[in-house]
C-alpha positions as semicolon CSV with decimal commas, in nm:
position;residue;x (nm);y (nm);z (nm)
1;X;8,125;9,548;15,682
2;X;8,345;9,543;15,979
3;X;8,195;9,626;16,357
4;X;8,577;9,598;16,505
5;X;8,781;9,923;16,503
6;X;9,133;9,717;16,486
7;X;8,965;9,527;16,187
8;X;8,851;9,811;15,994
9;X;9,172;9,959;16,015
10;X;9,356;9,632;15,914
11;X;9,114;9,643;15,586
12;X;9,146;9,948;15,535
13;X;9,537;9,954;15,514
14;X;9,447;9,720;15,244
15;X;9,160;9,725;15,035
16;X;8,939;10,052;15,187
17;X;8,722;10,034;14,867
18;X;8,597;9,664;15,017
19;X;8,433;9,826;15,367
20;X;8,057;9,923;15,316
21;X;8,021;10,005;15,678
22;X;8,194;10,076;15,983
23;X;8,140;10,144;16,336
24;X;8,136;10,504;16,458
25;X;8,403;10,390;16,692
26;X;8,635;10,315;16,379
27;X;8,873;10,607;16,433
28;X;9,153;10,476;16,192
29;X;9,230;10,550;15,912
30;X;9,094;10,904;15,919
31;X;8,824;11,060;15,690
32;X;8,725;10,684;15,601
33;X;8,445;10,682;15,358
34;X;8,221;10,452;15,498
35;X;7,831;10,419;15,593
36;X;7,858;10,468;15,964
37;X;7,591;10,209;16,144
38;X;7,634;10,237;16,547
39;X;7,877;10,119;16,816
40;X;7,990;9,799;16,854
41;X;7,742;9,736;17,059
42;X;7,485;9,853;16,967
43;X;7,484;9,845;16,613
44;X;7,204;9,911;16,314
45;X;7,129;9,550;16,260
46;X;6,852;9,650;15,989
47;X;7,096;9,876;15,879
48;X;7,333;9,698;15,805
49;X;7,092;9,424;15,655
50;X;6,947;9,675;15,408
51;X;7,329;9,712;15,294
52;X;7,383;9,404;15,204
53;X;7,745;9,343;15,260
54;X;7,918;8,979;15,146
55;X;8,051;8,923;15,467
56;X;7,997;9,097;15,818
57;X;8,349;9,091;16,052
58;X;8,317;9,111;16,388
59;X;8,471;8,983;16,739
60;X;8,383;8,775;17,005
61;X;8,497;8,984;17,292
62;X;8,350;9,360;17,110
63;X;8,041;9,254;16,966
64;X;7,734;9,102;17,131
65;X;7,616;8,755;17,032
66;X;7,267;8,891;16,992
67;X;7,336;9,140;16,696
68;X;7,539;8,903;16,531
69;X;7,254;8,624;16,545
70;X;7,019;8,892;16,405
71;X;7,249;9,002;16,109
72;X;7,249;8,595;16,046
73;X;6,874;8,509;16,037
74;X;6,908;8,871;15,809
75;X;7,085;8,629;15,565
76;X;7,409;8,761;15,604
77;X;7,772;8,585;15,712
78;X;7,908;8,700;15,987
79;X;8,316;8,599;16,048
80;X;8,368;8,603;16,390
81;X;8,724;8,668;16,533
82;X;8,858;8,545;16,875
83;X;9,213;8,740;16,962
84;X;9,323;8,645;17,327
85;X;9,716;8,640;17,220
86;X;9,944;8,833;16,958
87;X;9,987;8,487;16,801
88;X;9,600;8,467;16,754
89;X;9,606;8,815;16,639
90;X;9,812;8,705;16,354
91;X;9,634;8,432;16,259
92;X;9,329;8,576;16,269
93;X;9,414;8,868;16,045
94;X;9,516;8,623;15,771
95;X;9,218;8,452;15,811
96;X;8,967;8,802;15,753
97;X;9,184;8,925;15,501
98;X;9,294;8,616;15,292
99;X;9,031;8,379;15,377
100;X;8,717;8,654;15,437
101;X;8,787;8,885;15,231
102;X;8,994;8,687;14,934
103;X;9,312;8,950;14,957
104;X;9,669;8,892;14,920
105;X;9,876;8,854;15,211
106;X;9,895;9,218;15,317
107;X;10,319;9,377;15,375
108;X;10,221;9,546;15,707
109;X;10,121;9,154;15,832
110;X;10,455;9,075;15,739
111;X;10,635;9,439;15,873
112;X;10,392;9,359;16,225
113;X;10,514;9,001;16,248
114;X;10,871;9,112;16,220
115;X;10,853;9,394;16,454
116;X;10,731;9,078;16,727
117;X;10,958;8,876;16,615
118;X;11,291;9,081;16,756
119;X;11,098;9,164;17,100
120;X;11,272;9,036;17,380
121;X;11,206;9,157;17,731
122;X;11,486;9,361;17,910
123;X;11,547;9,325;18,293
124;X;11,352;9,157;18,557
125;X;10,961;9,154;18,493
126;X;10,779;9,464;18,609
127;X;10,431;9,351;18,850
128;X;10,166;9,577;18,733
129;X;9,823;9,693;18,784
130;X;9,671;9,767;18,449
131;X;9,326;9,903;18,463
132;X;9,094;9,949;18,179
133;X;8,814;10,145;18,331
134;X;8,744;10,411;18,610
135;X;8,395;10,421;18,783
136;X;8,404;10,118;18,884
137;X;8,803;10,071;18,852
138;X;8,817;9,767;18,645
139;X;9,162;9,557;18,538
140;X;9,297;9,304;18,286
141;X;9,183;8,977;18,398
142;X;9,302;8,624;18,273
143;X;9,322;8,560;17,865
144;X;9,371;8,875;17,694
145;X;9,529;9,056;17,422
146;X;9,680;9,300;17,588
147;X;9,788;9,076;17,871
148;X;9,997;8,877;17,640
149;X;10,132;9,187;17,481
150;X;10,293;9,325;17,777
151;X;10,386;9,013;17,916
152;X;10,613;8,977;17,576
153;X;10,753;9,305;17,680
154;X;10,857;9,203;18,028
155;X;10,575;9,320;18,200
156;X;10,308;9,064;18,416
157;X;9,991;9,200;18,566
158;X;9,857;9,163;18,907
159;X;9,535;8,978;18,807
160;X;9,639;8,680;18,523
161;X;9,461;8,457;18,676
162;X;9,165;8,605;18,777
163;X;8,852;8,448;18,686
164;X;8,734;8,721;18,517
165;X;8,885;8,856;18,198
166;X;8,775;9,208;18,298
167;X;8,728;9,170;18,693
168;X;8,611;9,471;18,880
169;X;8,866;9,567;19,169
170;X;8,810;9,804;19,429
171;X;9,089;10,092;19,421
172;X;9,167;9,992;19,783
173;X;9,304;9,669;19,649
174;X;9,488;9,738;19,342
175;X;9,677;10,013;19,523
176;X;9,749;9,775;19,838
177;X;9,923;9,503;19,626
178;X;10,260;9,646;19,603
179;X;10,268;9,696;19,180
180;X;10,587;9,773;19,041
181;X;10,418;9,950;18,758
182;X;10,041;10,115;18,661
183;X;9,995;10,081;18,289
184;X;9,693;10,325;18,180
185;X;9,604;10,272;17,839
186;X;9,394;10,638;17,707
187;X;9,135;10,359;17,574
188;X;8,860;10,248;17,658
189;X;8,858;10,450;17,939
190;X;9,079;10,780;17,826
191;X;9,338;10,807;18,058
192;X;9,549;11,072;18,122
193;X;9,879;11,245;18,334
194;X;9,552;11,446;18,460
195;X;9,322;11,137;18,526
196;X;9,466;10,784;18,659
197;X;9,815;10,812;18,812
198;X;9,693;11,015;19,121
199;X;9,467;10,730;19,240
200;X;9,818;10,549;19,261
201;X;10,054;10,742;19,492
202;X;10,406;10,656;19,506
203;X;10,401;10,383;19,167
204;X;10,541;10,500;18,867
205;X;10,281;10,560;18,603
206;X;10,271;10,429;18,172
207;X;10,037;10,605;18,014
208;X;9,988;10,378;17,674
209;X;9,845;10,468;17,351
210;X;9,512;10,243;17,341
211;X;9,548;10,158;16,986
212;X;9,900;10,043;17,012
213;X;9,827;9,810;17,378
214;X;9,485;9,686;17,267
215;X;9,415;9,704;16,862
216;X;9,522;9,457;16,658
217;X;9,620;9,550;16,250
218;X;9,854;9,787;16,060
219;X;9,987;9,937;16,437
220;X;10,115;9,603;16,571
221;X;10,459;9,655;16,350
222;X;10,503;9,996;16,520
223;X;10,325;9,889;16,866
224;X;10,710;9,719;17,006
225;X;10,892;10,034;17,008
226;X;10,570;10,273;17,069
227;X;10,482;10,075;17,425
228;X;10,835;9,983;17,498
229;X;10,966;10,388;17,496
230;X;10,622;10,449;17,738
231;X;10,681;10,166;17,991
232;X;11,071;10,296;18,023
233;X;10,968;10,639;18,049
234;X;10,756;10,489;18,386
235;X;11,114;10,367;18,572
């Protein structure tokens, strides 16, 4: 049973027949034949009880405490995952995949490692504002997943050290602070050339695949050249 999208892709690349459930935000692969049981969250915690799956994975940062101490006192085990870095990402994908779900190290870990491996940022580092939401505007904060990813790739946001891993900035702000860059991501919030790079006059706009700035699984090995072509198609 998986309630992260970027997980259920990751076992589905390898072992699909092993998911029993999914989220109905679990886009990837497509026409995945799997009991659908909520969002992440809000999910069917007597749902997913009544399955009966050996092993519930899940994520600190998608899923809320709450549900996963109900699927718990349901008698189930519940892996949690914490990914605040590509390194963690890694690591933690070895550990739901070996160690959860008893599989063989998986080829795309190795191809996605690899693809890392060889990134090395060109030019000076690009300042950017990277928002994640619209109504309110909110931005990458301090500690996250797709902070370190574009910081690999040469590119630092404004807020790093914010207190807040998702802090909520007024649009005043972010487009007073002199950016270099605005990287809009078409998830969570769906971005678009339609919606997002107007409320930034005069900075150059990425718009990112979602999947490929913010998932972590079988898209990592093709994320490097997939963000890299969108933030020089920005200058």
């Amino acid at each position: 049973m998986s309630l992260v999208p970027s997980l259920t892709e990751a076992v589905a690349a390898t072992a699909p027949e092993l998911l029993a459930g999914v989220t109905d935000w679990c886009t990837h692969p497509p026409g995945l034949a799997a009991e659908r049981i909520g969002g992440t969250k809000n999910p069917d915690t007597a749902r997913i009880a009544a399955l009966a799956p050996d092993l519930v994975i899940a994520n600190e940062e998608e899923n809320r405490p709450s549900d996963l101490a109900a699927l718990r006192a349901a008698g189930l085990e519940v892996l949690v995952t914490e990914v605040r870095t590509l390194d963690q990402a890694f690591t933690e994908l070895e550990r739901v995949l070996v160690g959860g779900c008893g599989l063989a190290r998986p080829g795309w870990l190795d191809a996605a490692e690899a693809a890392w491996a060889d990134v090395t940022a060109s030019g000076p580092a690009r300042l950017a504002v990277v928002p994640v939401w619209r109504r309110p505007w909110m931005v990458l904060g301090r500690d996250t997943f797709a902070g370190d990813v574009l910081a690999r790739l040469g590119v630092r946001h404004l807020y790093s050290t914010h207190p807040e891993r998702y802090p909520r900035i007024p649009i005043e702000e972010l487009t007073a602070r002199n950016a270099d860059l605005v990287v809009l991501p078409d998830e969570p919030y769906r971005f678009t050339a339609d919606d997002g790079p107007e409320a930034f006059p005069g900075i150059p706009a990425a718009l990112v695949s979602g999947r490929h700035l913010t998932w972590y699984g079988p898209s990592l090995a093709e994320a490097p050249a997939a963000l890299t072509a969108a933030l020089a198609a920005a200058r």
